[in-house]
Amino acid sequence: MKVAVIGSGTMGCGIAQVFIENEFEVILKDIDDECLKRGKQIIEKNLDKKIRKGKMTYEDKNKVMNNLTLTKDLQDLKNVDLVIEAVSENMDIKKEIFRQLDNIVNDKAIFATNTSTLSITEMAFETTRPDRFIGMHFFNPAQVMKLVEVISTVSTSNEIEDKILKLCRDIQKTPVKVNESPGFIVNRLLIPMINEAIGVLSDNVATKEEIDTAMKLGAAHPMGPLELSDLIGNDVVLNIMEILYKEFGDDKYRPHPLLRKMVRANQLGRKTKKGFYEYE
């Protein structure tokens, strides 16, 4: 199977790495040479970490990297078997990508989106192949995290679902089957918990350190909810909460005002060096 990954950001690179390490041919596509160069460097840096830990040799790395091709041209994807879109969480951008792909990629190819919350059905019906359209939600960092949520719409064929479930196992991941619903499983449970932790902080019930310690020691979470929000990105958390609120219309999904305030102040977490905590 030949795989194309659209988007060379953190998630796209992680997904591409997973496939090339499992001996799949991968075409990584982005809009310009600088993005692709940066993406390739991310993958090489991840593989170098494995070399330092004794989990890979330089020969292994070279073999793995030979499975990767970079391109700016969608036409180069016409003969792939699977396309995984992993661009930013913007419905208009995603739909435009799939509209273009539908006219280029062979009719037998499967289309997948790595969206964490957006409607897969809405994207699928921008194409002429909604029966061959599915969600593959990898988790960050994709090259480490074992879970993939495999999300079928009402139009996804059973054959395609079964193929993608098997593919996930072939790349050493654990798939869980999900019927499409806003937030799927993980984000529908996790993101409102983070939002509630922000409310606890805002109400001065406890400090951020105490909230995170309580959840780590009391609920056996590896990371506290405010630490996790900083890792995910507070802007991403806000975006998911807004989608849940819009889709369900339930006040329990209303984003907390403190979260909105932090995003407006560009206190997004680790990526801006400041969120609930400060980072060097």
PDB file of C-alpha atoms in Angstrom:
ATOM      1  CA  MET A   1       0.000   0.000   0.000  1.00  0.00           C
ATOM      2  CA  LYS A   2       1.241   3.454  -0.942  1.00  0.00           C
ATOM      3  CA  VAL A   3       0.254   6.203   1.483  1.00  0.00           C
ATOM      4  CA  ALA A   4       0.064   9.981   1.108  1.00  0.00           C
ATOM      5  CA  VAL A   5       0.064  12.309   4.105  1.00  0.00           C
ATOM      6  CA  ILE A   6      -1.157  15.852   3.572  1.00  0.00           C
ATOM      7  CA  GLY A   7       0.485  18.329   5.935  1.00  0.00           C
ATOM      8  CA  SER A   8       4.029  18.276   7.337  1.00  0.00           C
ATOM      9  CA  GLY A   9       3.305  19.738  10.753  1.00  0.00           C
ATOM     10  CA  THR A  10       3.737  17.837  14.006  1.00  0.00           C
ATOM     11  CA  MET A  11       0.868  15.413  13.374  1.00  0.00           C
ATOM     12  CA  GLY A  12       1.554  14.885   9.679  1.00  0.00           C
ATOM     13  CA  CYS A  13       5.212  14.138  10.321  1.00  0.00           C
ATOM     14  CA  GLY A  14       4.378  11.786  13.173  1.00  0.00           C
ATOM     15  CA  ILE A  15       1.897   9.871  11.012  1.00  0.00           C
ATOM     16  CA  ALA A  16       4.350   9.708   8.108  1.00  0.00           C
ATOM     17  CA  GLN A  17       7.055   8.419  10.445  1.00  0.00           C
ATOM     18  CA  VAL A  18       4.793   5.643  11.725  1.00  0.00           C
ATOM     19  CA  PHE A  19       4.181   4.383   8.197  1.00  0.00           C
ATOM     20  CA  ILE A  20       7.757   4.606   6.899  1.00  0.00           C
ATOM     21  CA  GLU A  21       9.040   2.790   9.994  1.00  0.00           C
ATOM     22  CA  ASN A  22       6.623  -0.013   9.141  1.00  0.00           C
ATOM     23  CA  GLU A  23       7.977  -0.267   5.576  1.00  0.00           C
ATOM     24  CA  PHE A  24       5.217   1.615   3.767  1.00  0.00           C
ATOM     25  CA  GLU A  25       5.999   3.972   0.911  1.00  0.00           C
ATOM     26  CA  VAL A  26       4.886   7.469   1.953  1.00  0.00           C
ATOM     27  CA  ILE A  27       4.515  10.699   0.012  1.00  0.00           C
ATOM     28  CA  LEU A  28       4.492  13.689   2.356  1.00  0.00           C
ATOM     29  CA  LYS A  29       2.782  16.675   0.748  1.00  0.00           C
ATOM     30  CA  ASP A  30       2.833  20.333   1.795  1.00  0.00           C
ATOM     31  CA  ILE A  31       2.550  23.736   0.162  1.00  0.00           C
ATOM     32  CA  ASP A  32       6.209  24.802  -0.053  1.00  0.00           C
ATOM     33  CA  ASP A  33       9.797  23.604   0.184  1.00  0.00           C
ATOM     34  CA  GLU A  34      10.396  25.221   3.571  1.00  0.00           C
ATOM     35  CA  CYS A  35       7.499  23.324   5.186  1.00  0.00           C
ATOM     36  CA  LEU A  36       8.698  20.057   3.671  1.00  0.00           C
ATOM     37  CA  LYS A  37      12.298  20.657   4.714  1.00  0.00           C
ATOM     38  CA  ARG A  38      11.187  21.375   8.269  1.00  0.00           C
ATOM     39  CA  GLY A  39       8.978  18.281   8.242  1.00  0.00           C
ATOM     40  CA  LYS A  40      11.792  16.036   7.097  1.00  0.00           C
ATOM     41  CA  GLN A  41      14.017  17.467   9.834  1.00  0.00           C
ATOM     42  CA  ILE A  42      11.343  16.662  12.446  1.00  0.00           C
ATOM     43  CA  ILE A  43      11.232  13.030  11.319  1.00  0.00           C
ATOM     44  CA  GLU A  44      15.029  12.728  11.228  1.00  0.00           C
ATOM     45  CA  LYS A  45      15.282  14.261  14.699  1.00  0.00           C
ATOM     46  CA  ASN A  46      12.796  11.695  16.029  1.00  0.00           C
ATOM     47  CA  LEU A  47      14.750   8.848  14.452  1.00  0.00           C
ATOM     48  CA  ASP A  48      18.028  10.218  15.833  1.00  0.00           C
ATOM     49  CA  LYS A  49      16.524   9.979  19.324  1.00  0.00           C
ATOM     50  CA  LYS A  50      15.920   6.283  18.690  1.00  0.00           C
ATOM     51  CA  ILE A  51      19.534   5.863  17.604  1.00  0.00           C
ATOM     52  CA  ARG A  52      20.764   7.510  20.817  1.00  0.00           C
ATOM     53  CA  LYS A  53      18.569   5.150  22.837  1.00  0.00           C
ATOM     54  CA  GLY A  54      19.915   2.128  20.985  1.00  0.00           C
ATOM     55  CA  LYS A  55      16.543   1.343  19.376  1.00  0.00           C
ATOM     56  CA  MET A  56      17.763   1.972  15.828  1.00  0.00           C
ATOM     57  CA  THR A  57      21.007   2.042  13.863  1.00  0.00           C
ATOM     58  CA  TYR A  58      22.129   4.616  11.311  1.00  0.00           C
ATOM     59  CA  GLU A  59      21.598   1.962   8.647  1.00  0.00           C
ATOM     60  CA  ASP A  60      18.027   1.459   9.866  1.00  0.00           C
ATOM     61  CA  LYS A  61      17.425   5.200   9.734  1.00  0.00           C
ATOM     62  CA  ASN A  62      18.658   5.460   6.153  1.00  0.00           C
ATOM     63  CA  LYS A  63      16.447   2.543   5.122  1.00  0.00           C
ATOM     64  CA  VAL A  64      13.430   4.132   6.795  1.00  0.00           C
ATOM     65  CA  MET A  65      14.051   7.562   5.248  1.00  0.00           C
ATOM     66  CA  ASN A  66      14.276   5.937   1.796  1.00  0.00           C
ATOM     67  CA  ASN A  67      10.574   5.128   2.162  1.00  0.00           C
ATOM     68  CA  LEU A  68       9.747   8.849   2.272  1.00  0.00           C
ATOM     69  CA  THR A  69       9.132  11.132  -0.718  1.00  0.00           C
ATOM     70  CA  LEU A  70       8.417  14.865  -0.443  1.00  0.00           C
ATOM     71  CA  THR A  71       6.213  16.819  -2.828  1.00  0.00           C
ATOM     72  CA  LYS A  72       4.379  20.114  -3.297  1.00  0.00           C
ATOM     73  CA  ASP A  73       2.306  18.785  -6.192  1.00  0.00           C
ATOM     74  CA  LEU A  74      -1.043  17.060  -5.594  1.00  0.00           C
ATOM     75  CA  GLN A  75      -0.678  15.394  -8.997  1.00  0.00           C
ATOM     76  CA  ASP A  76       2.055  13.209  -7.484  1.00  0.00           C
ATOM     77  CA  LEU A  77      -0.618  11.515  -5.349  1.00  0.00           C
ATOM     78  CA  LYS A  78      -2.729  10.175  -8.208  1.00  0.00           C
ATOM     79  CA  ASN A  79      -1.666   6.539  -7.738  1.00  0.00           C
ATOM     80  CA  VAL A  80      -1.648   6.258  -3.935  1.00  0.00           C
ATOM     81  CA  ASP A  81      -3.908   3.784  -2.127  1.00  0.00           C
ATOM     82  CA  LEU A  82      -4.609   5.889   0.964  1.00  0.00           C
ATOM     83  CA  VAL A  83      -4.581   9.629   1.626  1.00  0.00           C
ATOM     84  CA  ILE A  84      -4.443  10.840   5.234  1.00  0.00           C
ATOM     85  CA  GLU A  85      -5.146  14.556   5.636  1.00  0.00           C
ATOM     86  CA  ALA A  86      -3.459  16.118   8.665  1.00  0.00           C
ATOM     87  CA  VAL A  87      -3.675  19.879   8.168  1.00  0.00           C
ATOM     88  CA  SER A  88      -5.010  22.478  10.626  1.00  0.00           C
ATOM     89  CA  GLU A  89      -8.480  22.079  12.155  1.00  0.00           C
ATOM     90  CA  ASN A  90     -10.239  24.284   9.648  1.00  0.00           C
ATOM     91  CA  MET A  91     -13.233  22.806   7.852  1.00  0.00           C
ATOM     92  CA  ASP A  92     -12.977  25.044   4.780  1.00  0.00           C
ATOM     93  CA  ILE A  93      -9.316  24.145   4.242  1.00  0.00           C
ATOM     94  CA  LYS A  94      -9.978  20.435   4.677  1.00  0.00           C
ATOM     95  CA  LYS A  95     -12.952  20.418   2.304  1.00  0.00           C
ATOM     96  CA  GLU A  96     -11.012  22.261  -0.379  1.00  0.00           C
ATOM     97  CA  ILE A  97      -8.164  19.732  -0.127  1.00  0.00           C
ATOM     98  CA  PHE A  98     -10.544  16.806  -0.553  1.00  0.00           C
ATOM     99  CA  ARG A  99     -12.357  18.474  -3.457  1.00  0.00           C
ATOM    100  CA  GLN A 100      -9.037  18.795  -5.257  1.00  0.00           C
ATOM    101  CA  LEU A 101      -7.895  15.289  -4.352  1.00  0.00           C
ATOM    102  CA  ASP A 102     -11.148  13.770  -5.594  1.00  0.00           C
ATOM    103  CA  ASN A 103     -10.344  14.916  -9.125  1.00  0.00           C
ATOM    104  CA  ILE A 104      -6.759  13.644  -9.008  1.00  0.00           C
ATOM    105  CA  VAL A 105      -6.442  10.478  -6.919  1.00  0.00           C
ATOM    106  CA  ASN A 106      -7.574   7.162  -8.422  1.00  0.00           C
ATOM    107  CA  ASP A 107     -11.153   6.096  -7.664  1.00  0.00           C
ATOM    108  CA  LYS A 108     -10.118   3.089  -5.575  1.00  0.00           C
ATOM    109  CA  ALA A 109      -8.077   5.120  -3.077  1.00  0.00           C
ATOM    110  CA  ILE A 110      -9.316   5.608   0.484  1.00  0.00           C
ATOM    111  CA  PHE A 111      -9.595   9.110   1.923  1.00  0.00           C
ATOM    112  CA  ALA A 112      -8.989   9.625   5.650  1.00  0.00           C
ATOM    113  CA  THR A 113      -8.929  12.695   7.847  1.00  0.00           C
ATOM    114  CA  ASN A 114      -7.004  13.071  11.089  1.00  0.00           C
ATOM    115  CA  THR A 115      -9.489  15.601  12.474  1.00  0.00           C
ATOM    116  CA  SER A 116      -9.970  15.545  16.234  1.00  0.00           C
ATOM    117  CA  THR A 117     -13.492  16.992  16.283  1.00  0.00           C
ATOM    118  CA  LEU A 118     -14.799  18.223  12.920  1.00  0.00           C
ATOM    119  CA  SER A 119     -17.570  16.457  11.000  1.00  0.00           C
ATOM    120  CA  ILE A 120     -16.179  13.684   8.824  1.00  0.00           C
ATOM    121  CA  THR A 121     -19.510  13.341   7.040  1.00  0.00           C
ATOM    122  CA  GLU A 122     -19.359  16.974   5.947  1.00  0.00           C
ATOM    123  CA  MET A 123     -15.926  16.397   4.419  1.00  0.00           C
ATOM    124  CA  ALA A 124     -16.900  13.059   2.855  1.00  0.00           C
ATOM    125  CA  PHE A 125     -19.755  14.566   0.866  1.00  0.00           C
ATOM    126  CA  GLU A 126     -17.411  17.064  -0.739  1.00  0.00           C
ATOM    127  CA  THR A 127     -16.163  14.036  -2.676  1.00  0.00           C
ATOM    128  CA  THR A 128     -17.670  11.461  -4.998  1.00  0.00           C
ATOM    129  CA  ARG A 129     -16.541   8.633  -2.684  1.00  0.00           C
ATOM    130  CA  PRO A 130     -18.235   9.049   0.726  1.00  0.00           C
ATOM    131  CA  ASP A 131     -18.282   5.246   1.017  1.00  0.00           C
ATOM    132  CA  ARG A 132     -14.458   5.279   0.905  1.00  0.00           C
ATOM    133  CA  PHE A 133     -14.061   8.118   3.412  1.00  0.00           C
ATOM    134  CA  ILE A 134     -13.149   7.545   7.073  1.00  0.00           C
ATOM    135  CA  GLY A 135     -11.603   9.192  10.119  1.00  0.00           C
ATOM    136  CA  MET A 136      -8.194   8.135  11.450  1.00  0.00           C
ATOM    137  CA  HIS A 137      -7.582  10.170  14.590  1.00  0.00           C
ATOM    138  CA  PHE A 138      -3.972   9.699  15.703  1.00  0.00           C
ATOM    139  CA  PHE A 139      -2.801  11.162  18.994  1.00  0.00           C
ATOM    140  CA  ASN A 140       0.175  13.418  19.595  1.00  0.00           C
ATOM    141  CA  PRO A 141       2.964  12.354  19.340  1.00  0.00           C
ATOM    142  CA  ALA A 142       1.678   9.970  16.661  1.00  0.00           C
ATOM    143  CA  GLN A 143       4.949   8.028  16.518  1.00  0.00           C
ATOM    144  CA  VAL A 144       4.602   7.184  20.225  1.00  0.00           C
ATOM    145  CA  MET A 145       0.907   7.063  21.129  1.00  0.00           C
ATOM    146  CA  LYS A 146      -0.670   3.659  20.445  1.00  0.00           C
ATOM    147  CA  LEU A 147      -4.300   4.685  19.995  1.00  0.00           C
ATOM    148  CA  VAL A 148      -6.046   5.471  16.718  1.00  0.00           C
ATOM    149  CA  GLU A 149      -9.746   6.317  16.767  1.00  0.00           C
ATOM    150  CA  VAL A 150     -11.220   4.882  13.559  1.00  0.00           C
ATOM    151  CA  ILE A 151     -14.375   6.854  12.861  1.00  0.00           C
ATOM    152  CA  SER A 152     -16.961   5.680  10.354  1.00  0.00           C
ATOM    153  CA  THR A 153     -19.770   7.813   8.993  1.00  0.00           C
ATOM    154  CA  VAL A 154     -23.183   6.467   7.974  1.00  0.00           C
ATOM    155  CA  SER A 155     -21.773   6.234   4.433  1.00  0.00           C
ATOM    156  CA  THR A 156     -18.452   4.486   5.167  1.00  0.00           C
ATOM    157  CA  SER A 157     -18.537   0.941   3.803  1.00  0.00           C
ATOM    158  CA  ASN A 158     -17.841  -2.003   6.104  1.00  0.00           C
ATOM    159  CA  GLU A 159     -15.068  -3.072   3.730  1.00  0.00           C
ATOM    160  CA  ILE A 160     -13.220   0.223   4.141  1.00  0.00           C
ATOM    161  CA  GLU A 161     -13.669   0.198   7.914  1.00  0.00           C
ATOM    162  CA  ASP A 162     -12.235  -3.326   8.119  1.00  0.00           C
ATOM    163  CA  LYS A 163      -9.272  -2.378   5.904  1.00  0.00           C
ATOM    164  CA  ILE A 164      -8.388   0.617   8.058  1.00  0.00           C
ATOM    165  CA  LEU A 165      -8.744  -1.347  11.310  1.00  0.00           C
ATOM    166  CA  LYS A 166      -6.343  -3.958   9.927  1.00  0.00           C
ATOM    167  CA  LEU A 167      -3.982  -1.254   8.661  1.00  0.00           C
ATOM    168  CA  CYS A 168      -3.792   0.286  12.131  1.00  0.00           C
ATOM    169  CA  ARG A 169      -2.717  -3.061  13.549  1.00  0.00           C
ATOM    170  CA  ASP A 170      -0.171  -3.445  10.732  1.00  0.00           C
ATOM    171  CA  ILE A 171       1.495  -0.190  11.842  1.00  0.00           C
ATOM    172  CA  GLN A 172       1.582  -1.374  15.471  1.00  0.00           C
ATOM    173  CA  LYS A 173      -1.336   0.776  16.660  1.00  0.00           C
ATOM    174  CA  THR A 174      -4.447  -0.142  18.642  1.00  0.00           C
ATOM    175  CA  PRO A 175      -7.604   0.980  16.847  1.00  0.00           C
ATOM    176  CA  VAL A 176     -10.952   1.639  18.501  1.00  0.00           C
ATOM    177  CA  LYS A 177     -14.104   1.741  16.376  1.00  0.00           C
ATOM    178  CA  VAL A 178     -16.171   4.903  16.716  1.00  0.00           C
ATOM    179  CA  ASN A 179     -19.436   5.950  15.118  1.00  0.00           C
ATOM    180  CA  GLU A 180     -19.162   9.600  14.173  1.00  0.00           C
ATOM    181  CA  SER A 181     -20.150  11.992  16.949  1.00  0.00           C
ATOM    182  CA  PRO A 182     -18.628  15.368  17.937  1.00  0.00           C
ATOM    183  CA  GLY A 183     -15.366  14.817  19.822  1.00  0.00           C
ATOM    184  CA  PHE A 184     -15.498  11.059  19.169  1.00  0.00           C
ATOM    185  CA  ILE A 185     -14.491   9.293  22.430  1.00  0.00           C
ATOM    186  CA  VAL A 186     -11.319  10.813  23.844  1.00  0.00           C
ATOM    187  CA  ASN A 187     -11.922  14.502  23.218  1.00  0.00           C
ATOM    188  CA  ARG A 188     -15.572  14.344  24.259  1.00  0.00           C
ATOM    189  CA  LEU A 189     -14.405  13.094  27.669  1.00  0.00           C
ATOM    190  CA  LEU A 190     -11.004  14.754  27.993  1.00  0.00           C
ATOM    191  CA  ILE A 191     -11.519  18.326  26.797  1.00  0.00           C
ATOM    192  CA  PRO A 192     -14.552  19.109  29.018  1.00  0.00           C
ATOM    193  CA  MET A 193     -12.505  17.768  31.963  1.00  0.00           C
ATOM    194  CA  ILE A 194      -9.739  20.253  31.132  1.00  0.00           C
ATOM    195  CA  ASN A 195     -12.341  23.014  30.797  1.00  0.00           C
ATOM    196  CA  GLU A 196     -13.708  22.132  34.247  1.00  0.00           C
ATOM    197  CA  ALA A 197     -10.199  22.186  35.732  1.00  0.00           C
ATOM    198  CA  ILE A 198      -9.835  25.728  34.343  1.00  0.00           C
ATOM    199  CA  GLY A 199     -13.077  26.600  36.161  1.00  0.00           C
ATOM    200  CA  VAL A 200     -11.722  25.159  39.407  1.00  0.00           C
ATOM    201  CA  LEU A 201      -8.616  27.328  38.999  1.00  0.00           C
ATOM    202  CA  SER A 202     -10.672  30.420  38.164  1.00  0.00           C
ATOM    203  CA  ASP A 203     -12.875  29.887  41.246  1.00  0.00           C
ATOM    204  CA  ASN A 204      -9.708  29.853  43.380  1.00  0.00           C
ATOM    205  CA  VAL A 205     -10.534  26.414  44.730  1.00  0.00           C
ATOM    206  CA  ALA A 206      -6.868  25.430  44.414  1.00  0.00           C
ATOM    207  CA  THR A 207      -3.673  26.456  42.665  1.00  0.00           C
ATOM    208  CA  LYS A 208      -2.729  25.036  39.276  1.00  0.00           C
ATOM    209  CA  GLU A 209      -0.071  22.861  40.922  1.00  0.00           C
ATOM    210  CA  GLU A 210      -2.565  21.483  43.440  1.00  0.00           C
ATOM    211  CA  ILE A 211      -5.162  20.757  40.749  1.00  0.00           C
ATOM    212  CA  ASP A 212      -2.640  18.881  38.623  1.00  0.00           C
ATOM    213  CA  THR A 213      -1.180  16.992  41.601  1.00  0.00           C
ATOM    214  CA  ALA A 214      -4.663  15.984  42.756  1.00  0.00           C
ATOM    215  CA  MET A 215      -5.556  14.473  39.392  1.00  0.00           C
ATOM    216  CA  LYS A 216      -2.205  12.736  39.009  1.00  0.00           C
ATOM    217  CA  LEU A 217      -2.278  11.144  42.452  1.00  0.00           C
ATOM    218  CA  GLY A 218      -6.036  10.846  42.958  1.00  0.00           C
ATOM    219  CA  ALA A 219      -7.052   9.683  39.477  1.00  0.00           C
ATOM    220  CA  ALA A 220      -3.764   8.111  38.337  1.00  0.00           C
ATOM    221  CA  HIS A 221      -3.460  10.505  35.392  1.00  0.00           C
ATOM    222  CA  PRO A 222       0.118  10.698  34.045  1.00  0.00           C
ATOM    223  CA  MET A 223      -0.276  14.456  33.600  1.00  0.00           C
ATOM    224  CA  GLY A 224      -2.534  17.014  35.293  1.00  0.00           C
ATOM    225  CA  PRO A 225      -5.314  18.634  33.223  1.00  0.00           C
ATOM    226  CA  LEU A 226      -3.709  22.100  33.168  1.00  0.00           C
ATOM    227  CA  GLU A 227      -0.314  20.674  32.224  1.00  0.00           C
ATOM    228  CA  LEU A 228      -2.063  18.698  29.513  1.00  0.00           C
ATOM    229  CA  SER A 229      -3.878  21.759  28.203  1.00  0.00           C
ATOM    230  CA  ASP A 230      -0.526  23.525  27.843  1.00  0.00           C
ATOM    231  CA  LEU A 231       0.836  20.500  25.971  1.00  0.00           C
ATOM    232  CA  ILE A 232      -2.148  20.216  23.617  1.00  0.00           C
ATOM    233  CA  GLY A 233      -2.320  23.980  23.136  1.00  0.00           C
ATOM    234  CA  ASN A 234      -4.913  26.126  24.874  1.00  0.00           C
ATOM    235  CA  ASP A 235      -6.082  27.376  21.481  1.00  0.00           C
ATOM    236  CA  VAL A 236      -6.731  23.784  20.394  1.00  0.00           C
ATOM    237  CA  VAL A 237      -8.634  23.079  23.622  1.00  0.00           C
ATOM    238  CA  LEU A 238     -10.752  26.188  23.036  1.00  0.00           C
ATOM    239  CA  ASN A 239     -11.439  25.219  19.432  1.00  0.00           C
ATOM    240  CA  ILE A 240     -12.615  21.744  20.433  1.00  0.00           C
ATOM    241  CA  MET A 241     -14.824  23.123  23.204  1.00  0.00           C
ATOM    242  CA  GLU A 242     -16.394  25.581  20.767  1.00  0.00           C
ATOM    243  CA  ILE A 243     -17.153  22.777  18.310  1.00  0.00           C
ATOM    244  CA  LEU A 244     -18.672  20.596  21.058  1.00  0.00           C
ATOM    245  CA  TYR A 245     -20.776  23.530  22.257  1.00  0.00           C
ATOM    246  CA  LYS A 246     -21.951  24.333  18.729  1.00  0.00           C
ATOM    247  CA  GLU A 247     -22.772  20.723  17.850  1.00  0.00           C
ATOM    248  CA  PHE A 248     -24.516  19.722  21.083  1.00  0.00           C
ATOM    249  CA  GLY A 249     -25.940  23.112  22.128  1.00  0.00           C
ATOM    250  CA  ASP A 250     -25.450  22.073  25.757  1.00  0.00           C
ATOM    251  CA  ASP A 251     -24.102  24.562  28.330  1.00  0.00           C
ATOM    252  CA  LYS A 252     -21.857  21.902  29.831  1.00  0.00           C
ATOM    253  CA  TYR A 253     -19.653  22.360  26.757  1.00  0.00           C
ATOM    254  CA  ARG A 254     -19.417  26.152  27.042  1.00  0.00           C
ATOM    255  CA  PRO A 255     -15.728  27.201  27.026  1.00  0.00           C
ATOM    256  CA  HIS A 256     -14.655  28.846  30.277  1.00  0.00           C
ATOM    257  CA  PRO A 257     -14.022  32.619  30.005  1.00  0.00           C
ATOM    258  CA  LEU A 258     -10.523  32.180  31.474  1.00  0.00           C
ATOM    259  CA  LEU A 259      -9.631  29.846  28.604  1.00  0.00           C
ATOM    260  CA  ARG A 260     -10.819  32.442  26.082  1.00  0.00           C
ATOM    261  CA  LYS A 261      -8.851  35.167  27.866  1.00  0.00           C
ATOM    262  CA  MET A 262      -5.637  33.139  27.797  1.00  0.00           C
ATOM    263  CA  VAL A 263      -5.963  32.388  24.089  1.00  0.00           C
ATOM    264  CA  ARG A 264      -6.561  36.078  23.336  1.00  0.00           C
ATOM    265  CA  ALA A 265      -3.370  36.852  25.272  1.00  0.00           C
ATOM    266  CA  ASN A 266      -1.479  34.246  23.200  1.00  0.00           C
ATOM    267  CA  GLN A 267      -0.863  32.176  26.320  1.00  0.00           C
ATOM    268  CA  LEU A 268      -1.235  28.956  24.387  1.00  0.00           C
ATOM    269  CA  GLY A 269       1.053  26.727  26.441  1.00  0.00           C
ATOM    270  CA  ARG A 270       4.320  25.112  25.488  1.00  0.00           C
ATOM    271  CA  LYS A 271       4.345  26.398  21.921  1.00  0.00           C
ATOM    272  CA  THR A 272       4.332  30.045  23.066  1.00  0.00           C
ATOM    273  CA  LYS A 273       6.399  29.350  26.226  1.00  0.00           C
ATOM    274  CA  LYS A 274       3.551  30.533  28.452  1.00  0.00           C
ATOM    275  CA  GLY A 275       0.205  29.068  29.384  1.00  0.00           C
ATOM    276  CA  PHE A 276      -0.918  27.913  32.779  1.00  0.00           C
ATOM    277  CA  TYR A 277       2.807  27.420  33.380  1.00  0.00           C
ATOM    278  CA  GLU A 278       5.880  29.146  31.982  1.00  0.00           C
ATOM    279  CA  TYR A 279       8.425  27.257  29.879  1.00  0.00           C
ATOM    280  CA  GLU A 280      12.054  27.957  29.117  1.00  0.00           C
TER     281      GLU A 280
END
